Every structure is written in structure tokens, then in C-alpha cells.
């Protein structure tokens, strides 16, 4: 057999190979062309496609245009106006810089590019079909550039086979335009797609420049605008800003997670992990957060040139990026608390849709700390809820009405009754507050346990008589295996037989009632789901389970004092609007909403 000789590839073949990376599918053409328009400083970009971009992809902009003399060069591989030498790569701020898109594209499709620069008498056009120049000359054109791409992969039929259905390609194009539009609010975009399903609304939209809420509504949803908070955090030369969906605004897919590094949409493991961790405690299991986030870093600390399409990046200090994102989001999500009295004038909830109102809220602890001892001044001891904050309210029983009248009502109001052993009904300044007592107590207990665990010490109470619990063999094994971890969260449990364990100490925060039930439920859960891999996460899971199974259960009568204590604790608890499983802990009905329900004053 003869040894194959090494040969240099013809430039055209090299272009086609490069095209495989840059022009993967029609949506990647749309991305490359829009990025060129953005780099050219366009303020309006219009996109049209036919047949999912295979028959036609057309992008027009009003950017600075291309000088007629440069038109030929623009189609050549590694020809770019954006960087000059390798050191520029360290600080690259343009979206493109590899000089590959037009060369790649014109090697696998019929490309016609027309452009004019400011102040020139006429524009210029250049047409290249599958790498062959077919026409070049002057053309009338406004300042800006129009790229018309037809018959994608006409000369490589094999590549066409890899394309998905027209509908799929259309929705990918739709996504690309939306994704890019979020990072450039000052630029107007429009998209028109002809083809199957062309009548569908998603195939046609216009996003006028500068109207931010309208864009967020069109690209994400109206509810995202209502159920998100603005984030703006800086540390040294790092900045994170944008909108984060509240934990109760979640989705089944990750399709509304938009993350940009220096204006470039990217996917990255480190970033994904930091965000998931920040939401871990408050997100409903198996659901996904919604956000639009922009991370701005000095260009020199992020390498964008790790992938031809540049949707992956490499951070010089990944740990710092991770901690900055996690810390910033964590802080913002934690500030989400029950609505404050100062927001009493917020729009009334409709009667049909009670809402848990979230706000980044200042705690009312600035109240003068007068200590009251009402009729229920001593804790009945049933519910191990000891208010650690705001003595002004902690012992206030609803019978102390005269005193109440002289004070501002706290955000979650005062308890008036317990409904079917499940819900606490309370009255605040705006109207009715309904609290799921188990969910709320669970969150309060969890956050307290977490705070203690963070200080390496969960305070425990020794049981006078150790509680004997019958369990399965697997559960008893688990107790043996996890003894140390259980102790770290305040549970001292020992195996005392094949199928028996003995509980000697429990977290001081938990009620001594139902210990058997708590341990049985906890072990059953651990046996079924196992403990998660990560140590920090594992401890949180355990704390959450302990809090869940150790919190007040339904059908337990609470005194008004206990109820009020719980309400006060909620006001001082991080993430109080959601239980550990991401379910809401309370709803409020403003008087206006109740009046509506009864057609009062109509
Ligand atoms: P890159 O964007 O990496 O520089 P491209 O192949 O995408 O490479 O484009 C080559 C060059 O053509 C660009 O550097 C730019 O000078 C010019 N160009 C392409 N599209 C436009 C446009 N829409 N407006 C102005 N100039 C453009
Ligand atoms: Mg480019």
C-alpha cells in the first residue's frame, strides 16, 4: 500500500470545513449576520426568512456599512476589520473577530451582500455562489448593509439532511433573534418568517428600540415582568445586572434562562451551577428558574475564543465568577419578603387571583421595642416558637386591641382564627392574610436550623426518655451510616437492634411531640431519595427534611399567641414567602379584592 502524501487543502475546501463549524444551521447564519450588524453599530436590524432559513435568510441593517474597496476582502477567510493582532484577542469587545462568517457562508450558499457607507455616492454589491464570484458592481443602497443568503447547502446536499424540520429551524431562528435582542435593548429588531405555520404569531414580531418592558414581555412573558426583581450588583470590576424571576415564577424547561457575558449569550457550566445553587433552596423540585442576566467583566479576564461560534467562554478565575454570581443572586432572592406596610397602596389583588406579594423589603424592626405582656404573655409551650425578634409584637395577643390601635400593624397582621386546622387567618392593614401554617413553620424552622448549622452548632435538647422507633433494616443501616451527619443537624439517633433505633436528642427548635413520626418520615425519605452528592447540599437537604418532618402538622390546634408568634417569625425569615419545597406559604387578599368578590360599592 502506498503511503498517502501530505497535501495542503485548497482554500475553498478549507472554507467549507470551517463552514461546518460556523454555519451549522440556518439559525447560526442569522446569529452571525445579526452580530455583524451589531458590530457595525446598527440601531435597526430586520430579518426575513423563508422555509426555515434554507430557501432564504435576509438581514438588513443601518450600520456603518462596508467600503466598496473592502467588499472583496470581507468575503475572504480570516479577513476582519475587528482585530489586528493576537494581543487584541485579549481585550476583544466586538461580537465577531475571526473573519470566518462571510467566507464560510458564501462557500455553502448563494450570498449577495449590498452595502453603502455614509457620504458615498453609491453602494456596492458582491455576489458569491458556493465560493464562486458571480457578480460585483455598484448598486443603490442606503447607509448600511443587506445580506441575502439563498439555497443553503445547495452544493453539499449531505449537509441538508442534517437539518431539522422547517418548523424546528424556524423556532430556532426565532430564539436566536430574541436572545440577541435582550442584550441590545437600544436596537430595534424585527423578524418575519415565511413557510409552514407562517401565520403563527411567533413567526413575526417587531421589537422597537428602547422599550424595555415591552421587549421583556414579548420575549419572555407578561408574568415575568410582574414576577421578577431587578438585580444590580457590583464587586470591584465585576458587575451583574438584569432581571431575576422570583422563585414562584418557574418553568418546566430552561428555555427562558438568558445569560450574557460582556453582551454575548453564552452557556457555561460554572455559571449554570452558581445560579442553580442560588435558587436551590427556594425552587420547586424539578422546575427551572427564569432570568435575564448580564455579567460584565474586564475583557482580559474572559477568553471568548474557545469555540468558533463563541457561545462558550473560559474565565480566568472561574471560582471568583461562580462566587460572585451565587453571592449576588443569593442576596437578592433572600431579600424577597412579605409585603411591607409601606406598600399598602400597591395595586389591589383581584378576587380570583390572590397573590403573595414580594418586595425587597426592609424589616420593621426599627419599631420601638416596647415590651408588652398581654394575657397570653407566657409561651404555652406547645409550639416551640420563640420569637427572637421584635418584642413589640412577639407577645401581643389579639385581645390587646387597645394597644394594637396605637401601633402600626405588622405586615402579616394579627391572627384571628385557625381554619380547619390547616390555615391561619390573620388581618393586616390591607385585608386578609391566609397562611399555610405547616409550610410557614417549616420555612422558619429550616432557616433557623440553617443559621445554626452554619455556625457549626445546632442546639439540641436531650429527651428525658429516649424515643424508641421501629424501622426497616435499610433505615436502621442508614442511621448507622449517617450518624455523624444526623448529629450535625441536631439529631442523636442510635441503632438499637436489627430494625430499631433510639432517638436521644433532637434539635431544640423542634417540638417534642410526634418524634416517632418525624423519624419514621425522615428515614423513609432518606432511604428513598438518598442523600445528595455534594456535602454542603447534603446537609441542607437533611436540614430541610428535619424541618419539614419536625414542623407543626396540620390538624394541630394553635393558640392565638402561637399563631401570632409564627407570623412575626415569618416577617423576619429569609425566603418566608415559600416553603422549602417552593410552595407558597401565604396569600393576601386586599379589602378591595374582597369587596369586589361581594360586588361591594358597585
Ligand atoms: P468578523 O465578523 O469575524 O470580522 P465576518 O466574516 O463576519 O468576520 O465579516 C467580515 C468583515 O466584513 C467584518 O470584519 C466587517 O468589517 C465586514 N462586515 C460584515 N458584515 C457587516 C455589516 N453588516 N456591516 C458592516 N460591516 C460588515
Ligand atoms: Mg462576523
Coordinates of C-alpha atoms and ligand atoms in Angstrom, one line a residue:
X1 CA 0.0 0.0 0.0
X2 CA 1.4 3.4 -0.9
X3 CA 1.8 5.9 1.8
X4 CA -0.7 8.9 1.4
X5 CA 1.2 12.1 0.8
X6 CA 0.5 15.3 2.9
X7 CA -1.2 18.0 0.8
X8 CA -2.4 21.5 1.5
X9 CA -6.2 21.9 1.3
X10 CA -7.5 24.3 -1.3
X11 CA -8.8 27.5 0.3
X12 CA -12.3 26.7 -0.8
X13 CA -12.2 23.3 0.8
X14 CA -10.9 24.8 4.0
X15 CA -13.8 27.3 3.9
X16 CA -16.3 24.5 3.6
X17 CA -14.8 22.7 6.5
X18 CA -14.8 25.9 8.6
X19 CA -18.4 26.4 7.5
X20 CA -19.3 23.2 9.2
X21 CA -18.5 24.9 12.5
X22 CA -19.7 28.4 11.9
X23 CA -22.8 27.6 9.7
X24 CA -24.2 24.7 11.5
X25 CA -27.8 25.5 10.6
X26 CA -29.9 28.5 9.4
X27 CA -30.2 29.9 12.9
X28 CA -26.4 30.2 13.1
X29 CA -26.4 32.2 9.9
X30 CA -28.9 34.5 11.5
X31 CA -26.8 34.8 14.5
X32 CA -23.6 35.6 12.6
X33 CA -25.3 38.2 10.4
X34 CA -27.0 40.0 13.3
X35 CA -23.7 40.1 15.1
X36 CA -22.1 41.7 12.1
X37 CA -24.9 44.3 12.1
X38 CA -24.4 45.0 15.8
X39 CA -20.7 45.3 15.4
X40 CA -21.4 47.8 12.6
X41 CA -23.3 49.9 15.2
X42 CA -26.8 49.4 13.6
X43 CA -29.8 50.7 15.5
X44 CA -32.3 48.8 13.5
X45 CA -32.0 45.2 12.2
X46 CA -34.6 43.5 10.2
X47 CA -34.6 39.7 9.5
X48 CA -36.6 37.7 7.0
X49 CA -36.5 34.0 6.2
X50 CA -38.2 31.5 4.0
X51 CA -38.6 27.8 4.6
X52 CA -36.8 27.9 7.9
X53 CA -33.9 29.8 6.5
X54 CA -32.9 27.2 3.9
X55 CA -34.5 29.0 0.9
X56 CA -33.8 32.5 2.2
X57 CA -32.1 34.3 5.1
X58 CA -32.1 38.0 4.7
X59 CA -30.7 40.5 7.2
X60 CA -30.7 44.3 6.7
X61 CA -29.1 46.9 9.0
X62 CA -28.5 50.6 9.1
X63 CA -24.9 50.3 10.5
X64 CA -21.8 51.9 9.2
X65 CA -21.7 49.8 6.1
X66 CA -18.7 48.4 4.2
X67 CA -16.5 50.5 1.9
X68 CA -16.6 49.3 -1.7
X69 CA -12.9 48.6 -1.7
X70 CA -13.2 46.3 1.3
X71 CA -16.1 44.3 -0.1
X72 CA -13.9 41.6 -1.7
X73 CA -11.8 41.2 1.4
X74 CA -14.8 40.9 3.6
X75 CA -15.6 37.6 1.9
X76 CA -12.1 36.2 2.5
X77 CA -11.4 33.8 5.3
X78 CA -9.5 35.4 8.3
X79 CA -10.3 38.8 6.9
X80 CA -11.8 41.1 9.6
X81 CA -11.8 44.7 10.4
X82 CA -12.1 44.0 14.1
X83 CA -8.8 42.9 15.4
X84 CA -5.3 43.4 14.0
X85 CA -3.0 41.0 16.0
X86 CA -3.1 38.4 18.7
X87 CA -2.8 40.8 21.6
X88 CA -6.1 42.3 20.5
X89 CA -7.7 39.0 21.3
X90 CA -7.2 39.6 25.0
X91 CA -9.5 42.6 25.0
X92 CA -11.9 41.8 22.2
X93 CA -15.2 43.7 22.6
X94 CA -16.7 43.1 19.2
X95 CA -19.0 40.1 18.7
X96 CA -17.1 38.9 15.7
X97 CA -13.4 38.8 15.1
X98 CA -12.4 35.6 13.4
X99 CA -13.3 36.8 9.9
X100 CA -14.9 33.5 9.1
X101 CA -18.6 34.0 8.8
X102 CA -18.9 35.6 5.3
X103 CA -16.3 33.3 3.9
X104 CA -17.9 30.2 5.3
X105 CA -21.4 31.2 4.4
X106 CA -20.6 32.1 0.8
X107 CA -18.9 28.7 0.4
X108 CA -22.1 26.8 1.2
X109 CA -24.9 29.1 -0.2
X110 CA -25.6 31.8 -2.7
X111 CA -24.7 35.1 -0.9
X112 CA -25.4 38.6 -2.1
X113 CA -24.1 41.4 0.0
X114 CA -25.0 45.0 -0.7
X115 CA -23.7 47.9 1.4
X116 CA -23.1 51.6 1.4
X117 CA -21.1 53.8 3.8
X118 CA -22.1 57.3 4.9
X119 CA -21.5 60.0 2.4
X120 CA -20.7 57.8 -0.6
X121 CA -22.4 58.4 -3.9
X122 CA -23.4 54.8 -4.4
X123 CA -23.2 51.4 -2.7
X124 CA -21.6 48.2 -3.8
X125 CA -22.8 44.7 -4.3
X126 CA -20.9 41.4 -4.4
X127 CA -22.4 38.1 -5.1
X128 CA -20.7 34.8 -4.4
X129 CA -22.3 31.4 -5.0
X130 CA -20.7 28.4 -3.4
X131 CA -17.3 30.1 -3.3
X132 CA -17.5 31.4 -6.9
X133 CA -17.8 35.1 -7.6
X134 CA -20.8 35.7 -9.9
X135 CA -21.2 39.4 -9.8
X136 CA -19.7 42.6 -8.4
X137 CA -20.5 46.2 -9.1
X138 CA -22.2 49.4 -7.9
X139 CA -25.8 49.4 -6.5
X140 CA -28.1 51.9 -5.0
X141 CA -28.3 51.3 -1.2
X142 CA -29.0 53.4 1.9
X143 CA -26.2 53.6 4.5
X144 CA -26.0 50.1 6.0
X145 CA -25.8 46.5 4.8
X146 CA -28.2 44.0 3.3
X147 CA -27.1 40.3 3.2
X148 CA -29.3 38.0 1.2
X149 CA -28.5 34.3 1.6
X150 CA -30.3 31.7 -0.6
X151 CA -30.3 27.9 -1.1
X152 CA -28.3 27.0 1.9
X153 CA -26.1 23.8 1.3
X154 CA -27.2 23.7 -2.4
X155 CA -23.7 22.4 -3.2
X156 CA -23.5 20.0 -0.2
X157 CA -26.8 18.1 -0.3
X158 CA -25.5 15.8 2.5
X159 CA -25.5 18.7 5.0
X160 CA -29.1 19.5 4.2
X161 CA -30.1 16.1 5.5
X162 CA -28.9 17.1 9.0
X163 CA -31.4 20.0 9.2
X164 CA -34.5 19.5 11.3
X165 CA -38.0 20.2 10.1
X166 CA -38.8 23.6 8.8
X167 CA -40.8 24.3 12.0
X168 CA -37.9 23.5 14.2
X169 CA -35.5 25.6 12.2
X170 CA -38.0 28.5 12.3
X171 CA -38.3 28.3 16.1
X172 CA -34.5 28.2 16.5
X173 CA -34.3 31.4 14.4
X174 CA -37.0 32.9 16.5
X175 CA -35.0 32.1 19.6
X176 CA -31.7 33.5 18.2
X177 CA -33.3 36.8 17.4
X178 CA -35.0 37.0 20.8
X179 CA -31.8 36.1 22.6
X180 CA -29.7 38.7 20.8
X181 CA -32.4 41.3 21.2
X182 CA -32.3 41.1 25.0
X183 CA -28.7 42.1 25.1
X184 CA -29.3 45.1 22.8
X185 CA -32.3 46.9 24.1
X186 CA -31.3 50.1 22.3
X187 CA -31.5 48.4 18.9
X188 CA -34.8 47.7 17.1
X189 CA -35.4 44.2 15.7
X190 CA -38.0 42.7 13.5
X191 CA -38.4 39.1 12.3
X192 CA -40.6 37.8 9.6
X193 CA -40.7 34.1 8.7
X194 CA -42.5 32.7 5.7
X195 CA -43.1 29.0 5.5
X196 CA -45.0 26.2 7.2
X197 CA -47.1 27.6 10.1
X198 CA -46.2 31.1 8.8
X199 CA -49.4 32.5 10.2
X200 CA -48.4 31.7 13.7
X201 CA -47.8 34.8 15.8
X202 CA -44.4 33.6 16.9
X203 CA -43.2 33.8 13.3
X204 CA -43.5 37.6 13.1
X205 CA -42.6 40.2 15.6
X206 CA -41.2 43.7 16.0
X207 CA -39.3 44.9 19.0
X208 CA -38.9 48.6 18.9
X209 CA -35.7 50.1 20.3
X210 CA -35.6 51.2 23.9
X211 CA -38.9 49.8 25.1
X212 CA -37.6 47.5 27.8
X213 CA -40.7 46.2 29.5
X214 CA -42.4 45.6 26.1
X215 CA -39.4 43.6 25.0
X216 CA -39.2 41.6 28.2
X217 CA -43.0 40.9 27.8
X218 CA -42.6 39.8 24.2
X219 CA -39.5 37.7 24.6
X220 CA -40.4 36.2 28.0
X221 CA -43.8 36.9 29.3
X222 CA -46.0 39.5 31.0
X223 CA -45.9 37.5 34.2
X224 CA -42.1 37.6 34.1
X225 CA -42.2 41.3 34.2
X226 CA -44.5 41.2 37.2
X227 CA -42.8 38.4 39.0
X228 CA -39.2 39.4 38.7
X229 CA -36.9 41.7 40.5
X230 CA -34.2 43.9 39.1
X231 CA -30.6 43.0 40.1
X232 CA -27.7 45.4 40.0
X233 CA -24.6 44.2 41.9
X234 CA -21.0 45.1 41.6
X235 CA -17.9 43.9 43.2
X236 CA -14.6 45.6 42.2
X237 CA -14.6 45.3 38.4
X238 CA -17.3 42.6 38.2
X239 CA -20.9 43.6 37.6
X240 CA -24.1 41.5 37.4
X241 CA -27.3 43.1 36.3
X242 CA -30.6 42.3 34.8
X243 CA -33.8 40.6 36.0
X244 CA -34.3 37.5 38.1
X245 CA -37.6 35.7 38.2
X246 CA -39.0 35.2 41.7
X247 CA -38.8 31.6 42.9
X248 CA -42.5 31.1 42.4
X249 CA -42.1 32.0 38.7
X250 CA -40.6 28.8 37.3
X251 CA -40.8 26.7 34.2
X252 CA -40.6 23.1 33.1
X253 CA -37.8 23.9 30.7
X254 CA -34.7 26.0 30.8
X255 CA -35.8 27.9 27.7
X256 CA -36.1 31.3 29.5
X257 CA -32.7 31.4 31.0
X258 CA -30.8 34.1 29.3
X259 CA -27.2 34.7 30.4
X260 CA -24.7 37.1 28.8
X261 CA -21.1 37.7 29.4
X262 CA -20.0 41.1 28.1
X263 CA -23.1 41.2 25.9
X264 CA -22.5 37.7 24.4
X265 CA -25.0 35.0 25.0
X266 CA -23.2 32.0 26.5
X267 CA -23.8 28.7 28.1
X268 CA -21.4 27.7 30.8
X269 CA -21.2 25.1 33.5
X270 CA -19.8 27.3 36.2
X271 CA -22.4 30.0 35.6
X272 CA -25.2 27.4 35.5
X273 CA -24.1 25.8 38.7
X274 CA -23.9 29.2 40.5
X275 CA -27.4 30.1 39.5
X276 CA -28.9 26.7 40.3
X277 CA -27.3 26.9 43.8
X278 CA -28.7 30.3 44.4
X279 CA -32.2 29.0 43.7
X280 CA -31.7 25.6 45.2
X281 CA -33.4 26.4 48.5
X282 CA -36.4 28.0 47.1
X283 CA -37.1 26.4 43.7
X284 CA -39.8 23.8 43.4
X285 CA -38.2 20.5 42.7
X286 CA -37.5 19.7 39.1
X287 CA -38.5 23.2 37.9
X288 CA -36.3 25.8 36.3
X289 CA -35.7 29.5 37.2
X290 CA -36.3 32.3 34.7
X291 CA -33.8 35.1 34.3
X292 CA -32.1 37.6 32.0
X293 CA -28.7 38.3 33.4
X294 CA -25.7 40.2 32.2
X295 CA -22.3 39.6 33.6
X296 CA -19.8 42.4 32.8
X297 CA -16.1 41.6 33.3
X298 CA -12.9 43.3 32.1
X299 CA -12.4 41.7 28.7
X300 CA -9.0 40.5 29.6
X301 CA -10.3 38.0 32.2
X302 CA -12.5 36.1 29.9
X303 CA -11.5 34.2 26.8
X304 CA -14.3 34.1 24.2
X305 CA -12.2 32.4 21.5
X306 CA -12.6 28.9 22.7
X307 CA -15.3 27.9 20.2
X308 CA -16.0 29.0 16.6
X309 CA -19.5 30.2 17.4
X310 CA -18.2 31.8 20.7
X311 CA -21.1 30.6 22.8
X312 CA -18.7 29.1 25.2
X313 CA -16.2 31.1 27.2
X314 CA -13.3 30.5 29.5
X315 CA -13.0 32.5 32.7
X316 CA -9.5 33.2 34.0
X317 CA -10.9 32.9 37.6
X318 CA -13.9 30.6 37.4
X319 CA -14.1 30.4 41.2
X320 CA -14.5 34.1 41.6
X321 CA -17.1 34.3 38.8
X322 CA -19.0 31.5 40.5
X323 CA -18.9 33.1 43.9
X324 CA -19.8 36.5 42.6
X325 CA -22.9 35.2 40.7
X326 CA -24.0 32.9 43.6
X327 CA -23.5 35.6 46.2
X328 CA -25.3 38.3 44.3
X329 CA -28.3 36.2 43.4
X330 CA -28.5 34.7 46.8
X331 CA -28.7 38.1 48.4
X332 CA -31.4 39.3 46.0
X333 CA -33.5 36.2 46.4
X334 CA -33.2 36.4 50.2
X335 CA -34.5 40.0 50.3
X336 CA -37.8 38.8 48.9
X337 CA -40.0 39.1 52.0
X338 CA -43.7 39.6 52.8
X339 CA -45.0 42.8 51.5
X340 CA -44.4 45.7 53.8
X341 CA -47.0 48.1 55.2
X342 CA -45.4 50.9 53.2
X343 CA -46.6 49.1 50.1
X344 CA -50.2 49.2 51.2
X345 CA -51.1 51.3 48.2
X346 CA -49.9 48.6 45.8
X347 CA -52.5 47.6 43.2
X348 CA -55.3 45.6 44.7
X349 CA -55.3 41.9 44.1
X350 CA -58.2 40.6 42.1
X351 CA -60.6 38.4 44.0
X352 CA -59.9 35.5 41.7
X353 CA -56.2 35.6 42.0
X354 CA -54.8 36.1 45.4
X355 CA -51.1 36.9 45.4
X356 CA -48.2 36.6 47.6
X357 CA -46.7 40.0 47.1
X358 CA -43.0 40.1 47.2
X359 CA -40.8 43.1 47.6
X360 CA -37.4 43.7 48.6
X361 CA -38.5 44.7 52.0
X362 CA -36.9 46.4 55.0
X363 CA -37.7 44.7 58.2
X364 CA -40.0 46.6 60.6
X365 CA -37.6 46.0 63.5
X366 CA -37.0 49.7 63.6
X367 CA -40.2 49.9 65.7
X368 CA -39.6 51.0 69.3
X369 CA -39.0 47.9 71.2
X370 CA -41.6 48.3 73.9
X371 CA -42.2 45.1 75.7
X372 CA -45.8 44.1 76.3
X373 CA -47.2 41.4 78.4
X374 CA -50.6 40.6 77.2
X375 CA -52.9 37.9 78.6
X376 CA -51.0 35.2 76.8
X377 CA -47.7 36.6 77.9
X378 CA -46.2 33.3 78.7
X379 CA -45.5 30.8 75.9
X380 CA -47.9 27.9 76.1
X381 CA -45.0 25.7 75.2
X382 CA -46.9 23.7 72.6
X383 CA -45.2 25.0 69.6
X384 CA -41.5 25.6 70.2
X385 CA -41.7 29.0 68.5
X386 CA -39.9 31.6 70.4
X387 CA -39.9 35.0 68.8
X388 CA -36.3 36.2 68.7
X389 CA -37.1 39.5 67.1
X390 CA -39.4 42.4 67.6
X391 CA -40.5 42.0 71.2
X392 CA -43.1 44.7 70.5
X393 CA -45.2 42.2 68.6
X394 CA -44.0 38.8 69.7
X395 CA -46.2 38.6 72.8
X396 CA -49.0 40.7 71.5
X397 CA -52.3 38.8 71.7
X398 CA -55.2 39.9 69.6
X399 CA -57.0 40.6 72.8
X400 CA -54.7 43.6 73.4
X401 CA -56.8 45.6 71.0
X402 CA -56.3 48.9 72.5
X403 CA -52.6 48.5 72.3
X404 CA -52.8 47.5 68.7
X405 CA -54.6 50.6 67.8
X406 CA -51.7 52.6 68.8
X407 CA -49.2 50.6 66.8
X408 CA -48.6 50.0 63.2
X409 CA -50.0 46.7 62.1
X410 CA -47.1 44.4 61.2
X411 CA -47.0 43.2 57.5
X412 CA -48.6 39.9 58.1
X413 CA -51.1 41.3 60.7
X414 CA -52.6 39.6 63.7
X415 CA -54.1 36.2 63.8
X416 CA -57.9 36.0 64.1
X417 CA -58.6 32.3 63.7
X418 CA -57.4 28.9 62.5
X419 CA -59.2 27.3 59.6
X420 CA -59.8 23.5 59.7
X421 CA -56.5 23.0 61.5
X422 CA -54.6 24.0 58.4
X423 CA -54.6 27.7 57.7
X424 CA -54.1 30.7 59.9
X425 CA -56.4 33.6 59.1
X426 CA -55.0 37.0 60.0
X427 CA -55.9 40.6 59.5
X428 CA -53.4 43.2 58.4
X429 CA -53.9 46.8 57.3
X430 CA -54.8 45.8 53.7
X431 CA -57.1 43.0 54.4
X432 CA -57.0 39.3 54.9
X433 CA -53.8 37.1 55.2
X434 CA -54.0 33.4 54.8
X435 CA -51.1 31.3 56.0
X436 CA -50.4 27.6 55.4
X437 CA -49.1 27.0 59.0
X438 CA -47.1 23.9 58.2
X439 CA -45.4 25.4 55.1
X440 CA -44.6 28.6 57.0
X441 CA -43.4 26.9 60.2
X442 CA -41.3 24.6 58.0
X443 CA -39.5 27.6 56.4
X444 CA -39.0 29.3 59.7
X445 CA -37.5 26.2 61.3
X446 CA -35.4 25.5 58.2
X447 CA -33.9 28.9 58.1
X448 CA -33.1 28.8 61.8
X449 CA -31.6 25.4 61.6
X450 CA -29.5 26.5 58.7
X451 CA -28.3 29.5 60.6
X452 CA -27.2 27.3 63.5
X453 CA -25.6 24.8 61.2
X454 CA -23.6 27.5 59.5
X455 CA -22.1 28.2 62.9
X456 CA -21.3 24.6 63.3
X457 CA -23.7 24.1 66.1
X458 CA -27.3 23.1 66.0
X459 CA -28.5 23.3 69.6
X460 CA -30.1 20.1 70.8
X461 CA -32.4 19.1 73.5
X462 CA -32.0 15.7 75.3
X463 CA -35.1 13.7 75.6
X464 CA -35.9 12.6 79.2
X465 CA -36.9 9.2 77.8
X466 CA -35.2 8.2 74.6
X467 CA -37.8 7.6 71.9
X468 CA -37.8 4.1 70.5
X469 CA -38.7 3.8 66.8
X470 CA -39.3 0.7 64.8
X471 CA -37.8 0.9 61.3
X472 CA -36.9 -1.2 58.4
X473 CA -33.4 -2.9 58.2
X474 CA -32.4 -0.4 55.4
X475 CA -33.5 2.5 57.5
X476 CA -31.6 1.2 60.5
X477 CA -28.5 0.8 58.3
X478 CA -28.9 4.4 57.2
X479 CA -29.0 5.6 60.8
X480 CA -25.7 3.8 61.3
X481 CA -24.1 5.2 58.2
X482 CA -25.3 8.7 58.7
X483 CA -24.9 9.0 62.4
X484 CA -22.4 11.8 62.1
X485 CA -24.3 13.8 59.6
X486 CA -27.5 13.4 61.6
X487 CA -25.7 14.7 64.7
X488 CA -24.5 17.7 62.8
X489 CA -28.1 18.7 62.2
X490 CA -29.1 18.1 65.8
X491 CA -30.3 14.5 65.8
X492 CA -28.7 12.0 68.0
X493 CA -30.0 8.6 66.9
X494 CA -28.6 5.2 67.5
X495 CA -29.3 1.8 66.2
X496 CA -30.5 -0.4 69.0
X497 CA -31.5 -3.5 67.0
X498 CA -31.9 -5.1 63.6
X499 CA -35.0 -2.9 63.0
X500 CA -35.0 -0.4 65.8
X501 CA -33.4 2.9 66.5
X502 CA -33.4 5.1 69.6
X503 CA -33.6 8.9 69.4
X504 CA -31.8 10.6 72.3
X505 CA -31.5 14.2 71.3
X506 CA -33.3 16.4 68.8
X507 CA -32.8 19.9 67.6
X508 CA -34.0 22.3 70.3
X509 CA -36.1 24.1 67.7
X510 CA -38.4 21.1 67.2
X511 CA -41.4 20.1 69.1
X512 CA -41.1 17.1 71.3
X513 CA -44.3 15.8 70.0
X514 CA -44.5 13.2 67.3
X515 CA -40.8 12.3 67.4
X516 CA -41.6 8.8 66.3
X517 CA -43.5 10.1 63.3
X518 CA -40.8 12.6 62.5
X519 CA -38.0 10.0 62.5
X520 CA -40.1 7.5 60.5
X521 CA -40.9 10.1 57.8
X522 CA -37.3 11.4 57.7
X523 CA -35.8 7.9 57.4
X524 CA -38.3 6.9 54.8
X525 CA -37.4 10.0 52.7
X526 CA -33.7 9.5 53.1
X527 CA -34.0 5.8 52.2
X528 CA -36.0 6.6 49.1
X529 CA -34.1 9.6 47.7
X530 CA -30.7 9.0 49.2
X531 CA -28.5 11.9 50.2
X532 CA -27.2 14.2 47.6
X533 CA -23.7 14.1 46.4
X534 CA -22.4 17.5 47.4
X535 CA -21.6 17.8 51.1
X536 CA -23.0 21.3 51.6
X537 CA -26.1 20.4 49.6
X538 CA -26.5 17.1 51.5
X539 CA -26.5 18.9 54.8
X540 CA -29.1 21.4 53.5
X541 CA -31.3 18.6 52.3
X542 CA -31.1 17.0 55.6
X543 CA -31.9 20.2 57.4
X544 CA -34.8 20.7 55.1
X545 CA -36.1 17.2 55.8
X546 CA -35.7 17.7 59.5
X547 CA -37.5 21.0 59.3
X548 CA -40.3 19.5 57.2
X549 CA -40.9 16.5 59.3
X550 CA -40.3 18.3 62.6
X551 CA -42.6 21.2 61.9
X552 CA -46.1 21.7 63.1
X553 CA -48.5 19.4 61.2
X554 CA -52.0 20.1 60.0
X555 CA -54.8 19.5 62.5
X556 CA -52.9 20.8 65.4
X557 CA -54.8 23.5 67.2
X558 CA -52.8 26.6 67.7
X559 CA -53.4 29.3 70.2
X560 CA -53.6 32.9 69.0
X561 CA -50.3 33.5 70.7
X562 CA -48.7 30.7 68.8
X563 CA -50.2 31.9 65.5
X564 CA -49.0 35.5 66.1
X565 CA -45.6 34.3 67.0
X566 CA -45.4 32.4 63.8
X567 CA -46.5 35.4 61.8
X568 CA -43.8 37.5 63.5
X569 CA -41.2 34.9 62.8
X570 CA -42.2 34.8 59.2
X571 CA -41.6 38.5 58.9
X572 CA -38.1 38.0 60.0
X573 CA -37.3 34.9 58.0
X574 CA -35.5 34.9 54.7
X575 CA -37.4 33.3 51.9
X576 CA -40.5 33.4 54.1
X577 CA -42.9 33.6 51.1
X578 CA -42.1 30.0 50.1
X579 CA -41.7 26.7 52.0
X580 CA -38.6 24.6 51.5
X581 CA -40.3 22.8 48.6
X582 CA -41.0 26.1 46.8
X583 CA -44.7 26.2 47.6
X584 CA -46.2 29.5 48.8
X585 CA -46.6 29.9 52.5
X586 CA -49.2 32.7 52.4
X587 CA -51.6 34.7 50.3
X588 CA -53.0 38.1 51.0
X589 CA -56.4 39.4 49.9
X590 CA -56.7 43.1 50.0
X591 CA -60.0 44.5 51.2
X592 CA -60.6 45.9 47.7
X593 CA -60.3 42.3 46.3
X594 CA -62.8 41.0 48.9
X595 CA -65.2 43.9 48.2
X596 CA -65.0 43.0 44.5
X597 CA -65.9 39.5 45.4
X598 CA -69.1 40.7 47.1
X599 CA -69.8 43.4 44.4
X600 CA -69.5 45.9 47.3
X601 CA -69.8 49.5 46.1
X602 CA -70.5 48.6 42.5
Ligands
LIG1 P1 -15.9 39.0 11.5 O1 -17.2 39.4 12.0 O2 -15.3 37.9 12.4 O3 -14.9 40.1 11.4 P2 -17.2 38.3 9.1 O4 -16.9 37.3 8.0 O5 -18.5 38.1 9.8 O6 -16.0 38.3 10.1 O7 -17.2 39.7 8.4 C1 -16.0 40.1 7.8 C2 -15.9 41.7 7.8 O8 -17.0 42.2 7.0 C3 -16.2 42.3 9.1 O9 -15.0 42.3 9.9 C4 -16.7 43.7 8.8 O10 -15.6 44.5 8.5 C5 -17.4 43.4 7.5 N1 -18.9 43.3 7.7 C6 -19.6 42.1 7.7 N2 -20.9 42.4 7.9 C7 -21.0 43.7 8.0 C8 -22.1 44.6 8.3 N3 -23.4 44.1 8.4 N4 -21.9 45.9 8.4 C9 -20.6 46.4 8.2 N5 -19.6 45.6 8.0 C10 -19.7 44.3 7.9
LIG2 MG1 -18.9 38.3 11.9

